[in-house]
Short mmCIF file of C-alpha atoms in Angstrom, two decimals:
data_model
loop_
_atom_site.label_atom_id
_atom_site.label_comp_id
_atom_site.label_asym_id
_atom_site.label_seq_id
_atom_site.Cartn_x
_atom_site.Cartn_y
_atom_site.Cartn_z
CA UNK A 30 0.10 0.18 -0.04
CA UNK A 31 1.19 3.72 -0.99
CA UNK A 32 1.51 6.41 1.30
CA UNK A 33 -1.58 8.62 2.19
CA UNK A 34 -1.63 11.38 -0.14
CA UNK A 35 -1.16 14.78 0.50
CA UNK A 36 -4.50 16.33 1.62
CA UNK A 37 -5.74 18.95 -0.87
CA UNK A 38 -4.03 22.42 -1.10
CA UNK A 39 -7.04 24.07 0.50
CA UNK A 40 -6.16 22.42 3.20
CA UNK A 41 -2.83 24.01 4.27
CA UNK A 42 -1.44 27.39 5.09
CA UNK A 43 0.94 28.98 2.86
CA UNK A 44 4.43 27.23 2.88
CA UNK A 45 6.21 29.31 5.72
CA UNK A 46 8.82 32.20 4.02
CA UNK A 47 12.44 31.25 3.62
CA UNK A 48 14.02 33.12 6.73
CA UNK A 49 15.11 36.92 6.13
CA UNK A 50 17.11 37.03 9.56
CA UNK A 51 20.76 37.86 9.27
CA UNK A 52 23.37 35.84 12.06
CA UNK A 53 23.25 38.11 14.95
CA UNK A 54 19.60 39.91 14.23
CA UNK A 55 16.46 38.99 16.82
CA UNK A 56 13.45 37.50 14.39
CA UNK A 57 10.41 37.28 16.73
CA UNK A 58 7.56 38.09 14.03
CA UNK A 59 6.69 34.72 13.02
CA UNK A 60 3.72 32.84 14.14
CA UNK A 61 3.30 29.35 14.50
CA UNK A 62 2.70 28.51 10.91
CA UNK A 63 5.85 30.59 9.85
CA UNK A 64 3.98 33.25 8.66
CA UNK A 65 3.42 36.92 10.11
CA UNK A 66 1.60 36.99 13.62
CA UNK A 67 -0.77 39.57 12.39
CA UNK A 68 -1.85 37.23 9.30
CA UNK A 69 -2.39 33.60 10.66
CA UNK A 70 -2.63 31.05 8.23
CA UNK A 71 -6.03 29.81 7.83
CA UNK A 72 -7.79 26.53 6.39
CA UNK A 73 -10.41 26.43 4.24
CA UNK A 74 -14.15 25.64 4.94
CA UNK A 75 -13.90 22.98 3.02
CA UNK A 76 -13.15 19.51 3.37
CA UNK A 77 -12.28 19.79 6.75
CA UNK A 78 -14.73 16.99 7.42
CA UNK A 79 -12.44 14.01 6.25
CA UNK A 80 -8.14 13.84 6.86
CA UNK A 81 -6.05 12.29 3.71
CA UNK A 82 -8.14 9.55 2.49
CA UNK A 83 -5.41 6.08 2.27
CA UNK A 84 -3.38 5.45 5.41
CA UNK A 85 -0.78 2.96 5.97
CA UNK A 86 0.94 0.98 8.76
CA UNK A 87 3.62 2.27 10.84
CA UNK A 88 6.86 1.20 9.87
CA UNK A 89 8.84 -0.41 12.79
CA UNK A 90 10.69 1.86 15.38
CA UNK A 91 13.87 0.21 14.75
CA UNK A 92 17.11 2.56 14.07
CA UNK A 93 15.39 5.58 15.83
CA UNK A 94 17.21 7.98 17.90
CA UNK A 95 16.83 11.51 18.75
CA UNK A 96 20.38 12.16 16.89
CA UNK A 97 18.86 11.16 13.43
CA UNK A 98 17.10 14.35 13.59
CA UNK A 99 20.38 16.50 14.61
CA UNK A 100 21.58 17.80 17.75
CA UNK A 101 18.62 19.25 19.72
CA UNK A 102 17.82 23.02 19.10
CA UNK A 103 20.51 24.42 16.66
CA UNK A 104 20.25 27.71 15.01
CA UNK A 105 18.59 26.53 11.47
CA UNK A 106 17.49 29.89 10.99
CA UNK A 107 21.20 31.30 11.44
CA UNK A 108 19.40 34.41 13.37
CA UNK A 109 22.16 34.00 16.17
CA UNK A 110 19.51 32.25 18.90
CA UNK A 111 19.06 28.39 18.97
CA UNK A 112 15.32 26.95 18.14
CA UNK A 113 13.88 26.34 21.92
CA UNK A 114 14.55 30.28 22.65
CA UNK A 115 13.52 31.59 19.25
CA UNK A 116 10.05 29.30 19.94
CA UNK A 117 9.93 30.41 23.90
CA UNK A 118 10.54 34.35 22.66
CA UNK A 119 7.47 33.39 20.06
CA UNK A 120 4.66 31.61 22.23
CA UNK A 121 5.80 33.44 25.34
CA UNK A 122 4.34 37.30 26.54
CA UNK A 123 6.16 39.65 29.27
CA UNK A 124 9.34 37.92 28.54
CA UNK A 125 12.39 38.70 29.87
CA UNK A 126 15.92 38.22 28.39
CA UNK A 127 19.38 37.46 29.43
CA UNK A 128 21.54 40.64 29.13
CA UNK A 129 24.52 39.82 26.61
CA UNK A 130 23.33 37.60 24.80
CA UNK A 131 22.10 38.98 21.66
CA UNK A 132 18.58 38.75 23.04
CA UNK A 133 18.58 35.23 22.77
CA UNK A 134 17.56 33.83 26.40
CA UNK A 135 14.57 33.99 27.16
CA UNK A 136 14.51 34.37 31.49
CA UNK A 137 11.18 34.28 32.15
CA UNK A 138 7.69 34.92 30.58
CA UNK A 139 4.13 33.82 30.88
CA UNK A 140 2.54 31.21 28.38
CA UNK A 141 -0.81 30.78 27.60
CA UNK A 142 -1.11 26.89 27.35
CA UNK A 143 -2.47 26.05 23.97
CA UNK A 144 -3.10 22.17 25.27
CA UNK A 145 -4.65 22.57 28.88
CA UNK A 146 -5.95 26.67 28.37
CA UNK A 147 -4.29 27.31 31.86
CA UNK A 148 -1.70 30.66 32.69
CA UNK A 149 1.26 28.95 33.19
CA UNK A 150 4.64 31.48 34.67
CA UNK A 151 7.70 30.63 33.17
CA UNK A 152 11.24 31.01 34.71
CA UNK A 153 14.54 29.66 33.35
CA UNK A 154 16.48 27.53 35.88
CA UNK A 155 17.56 23.39 36.70
CA UNK A 156 14.44 23.53 38.75
CA UNK A 157 11.62 25.38 36.27
CA UNK A 158 12.12 25.52 32.83
CA UNK A 159 10.66 21.97 32.40
CA UNK A 160 7.66 23.84 33.32
CA UNK A 161 7.12 25.14 29.91
CA UNK A 162 8.64 22.90 27.18
CA UNK A 163 8.78 22.66 23.33
CA UNK A 164 6.61 20.25 21.58
CA UNK A 165 7.14 18.68 18.63
CA UNK A 166 3.49 18.74 16.99
CA UNK A 167 3.96 15.88 14.97
CA UNK A 168 6.70 13.91 17.55
CA UNK A 169 10.03 12.50 15.97
CA UNK A 170 9.31 9.14 16.45
CA UNK A 171 6.01 8.80 14.69
CA UNK A 172 7.50 10.73 12.48
CA UNK A 173 10.67 8.17 12.03
CA UNK A 174 8.06 5.35 11.85
CA UNK A 175 5.86 7.29 9.06
CA UNK A 176 8.12 8.35 6.50
CA UNK A 177 10.81 10.22 8.20
CA UNK A 178 13.40 7.28 7.69
CA UNK A 179 13.30 8.30 3.71
CA UNK A 180 14.53 11.60 4.63
CA UNK A 181 18.26 12.52 4.60
CA UNK A 182 19.30 13.73 7.86
CA UNK A 183 19.85 17.26 6.92
CA UNK A 184 15.77 17.46 6.24
CA UNK A 185 15.16 15.84 9.03
CA UNK A 186 17.09 18.59 11.44
CA UNK A 187 15.14 21.06 9.33
CA UNK A 188 11.99 19.28 10.61
CA UNK A 189 12.72 19.17 14.03
CA UNK A 190 13.76 22.71 13.96
CA UNK A 191 10.68 24.02 12.36
CA UNK A 192 8.59 26.37 13.78
CA UNK A 193 5.86 24.89 11.87
CA UNK A 194 6.05 21.96 13.79
CA UNK A 195 6.93 23.56 17.40
CA UNK A 196 5.11 24.77 20.45
CA UNK A 197 5.86 25.91 23.37
CA UNK A 198 3.01 24.15 25.81
CA UNK A 199 2.62 22.56 29.47
CA UNK A 200 5.49 19.91 30.49
CA UNK A 201 3.37 17.77 31.97
CA UNK A 202 1.59 17.41 28.94
CA UNK A 203 4.45 16.98 26.27
CA UNK A 204 5.16 14.39 28.81
CA UNK A 205 1.96 12.92 28.71
CA UNK A 206 1.35 12.89 24.99
CA UNK A 207 5.09 11.84 24.53
CA UNK A 208 5.42 10.30 20.70
CA UNK A 209 1.77 10.00 20.08
CA UNK A 210 0.16 10.49 17.34
CA UNK A 211 -4.10 11.82 17.02
CA UNK A 212 -5.14 7.92 17.70
CA UNK A 213 -3.71 8.12 21.47
CA UNK A 214 -3.16 11.83 22.62
CA UNK A 215 -5.26 15.12 22.18
CA UNK A 216 -4.84 18.30 24.06
CA UNK A 217 -7.32 18.60 27.20
CA UNK A 218 -8.14 21.60 25.95
CA UNK A 219 -11.34 20.58 23.46
CA UNK A 220 -11.28 24.05 21.73
CA UNK A 221 -7.37 23.71 20.52
CA UNK A 222 -8.11 20.09 19.43
CA UNK A 223 -9.18 21.37 16.08
CA UNK A 224 -5.79 24.00 15.21
CA UNK A 225 -4.08 20.56 16.69
CA UNK A 226 -4.69 18.30 14.49
CA UNK A 227 -4.50 20.91 11.53
CA UNK A 228 -1.02 21.21 12.24
CA UNK A 229 -0.30 18.01 11.89
CA UNK A 230 -1.96 17.39 8.72
CA UNK A 231 0.11 20.66 7.81
CA UNK A 232 3.24 19.00 8.84
CA UNK A 233 3.00 15.83 7.48
CA UNK A 234 1.60 17.03 4.03
CA UNK A 235 5.00 18.90 4.38
CA UNK A 236 7.19 16.67 4.61
CA UNK A 237 5.43 13.50 2.70
CA UNK A 238 4.98 11.46 6.01
CA UNK A 239 1.66 9.31 5.72
CA UNK A 240 -0.81 8.63 9.11
CA UNK A 241 -1.98 5.18 10.36
CA UNK A 242 -5.95 4.31 9.94
CA UNK A 243 -6.39 4.93 13.57
CA UNK A 244 -4.75 8.16 13.37
CA UNK A 245 -6.90 8.48 10.08
CA UNK A 246 -9.72 7.95 12.11
CA UNK A 247 -8.88 9.97 14.88
CA UNK A 248 -8.40 12.94 13.14
CA UNK A 249 -11.74 12.37 10.58
CA UNK A 250 -13.57 12.58 14.22
CA UNK A 251 -11.79 15.94 15.00
CA UNK A 252 -11.96 17.92 11.97
CA UNK A 253 -16.16 16.78 11.74
CA UNK A 254 -16.14 19.23 14.99
CA UNK A 255 -14.31 21.92 12.78
CA UNK A 256 -15.40 25.09 11.05
CA UNK A 257 -12.91 27.29 9.10
CA UNK A 258 -9.54 27.14 11.85
CA UNK A 259 -6.22 28.78 12.02
CA UNK A 260 -3.58 26.06 11.08
CA UNK A 261 -1.39 27.38 14.08
CA UNK A 262 -3.78 27.66 16.59
CA UNK A 263 -2.54 31.29 17.61
#
């Protein structure tokens, strides 16, 4: 059986803009979908009742290792800041930044957590940073089993650092999700399930990953409740 075909283009946000920041600059204006924050990408109302029409079983997890997606939190957009701090700066409000770090390292901030619909205070530190974690919306292990093995390591590194696939979220919720797909985990905030599933579809389409039958069924159940929705949820 062939991998599930890509969903119709009307489901998906426009391709993420190529980073334009030069090394040493600070880019903070991208939305989670990679578009200017003032113009979030939206999904049309048309075919949101059905996910990709075909499915394929997940490949074995054999060979998966985090290192297959490159070292964690690289500066792939060459703006002088690592990806984790880029996402914290994008998703948190009321942030304070560490002096002398090119406005890169986020020390404190407030997160309106999309997964739990709660507000979480973030304070950088060995005992406190884990309250807010950066979630791969399509988990790396899930991606590995559904097509990412076919990508080059350079492509997997881009995938692991793609703002479209990253969200600051509740640490406990992220741990609970682990490497689950839509069939095994959804946000406890029902209001965020439509944007969450829409975003997973966008990511899987962008990197030509497939879905399992159980995943497709779960996506269909969520999308059946959706009208138009914001792909990035913000």
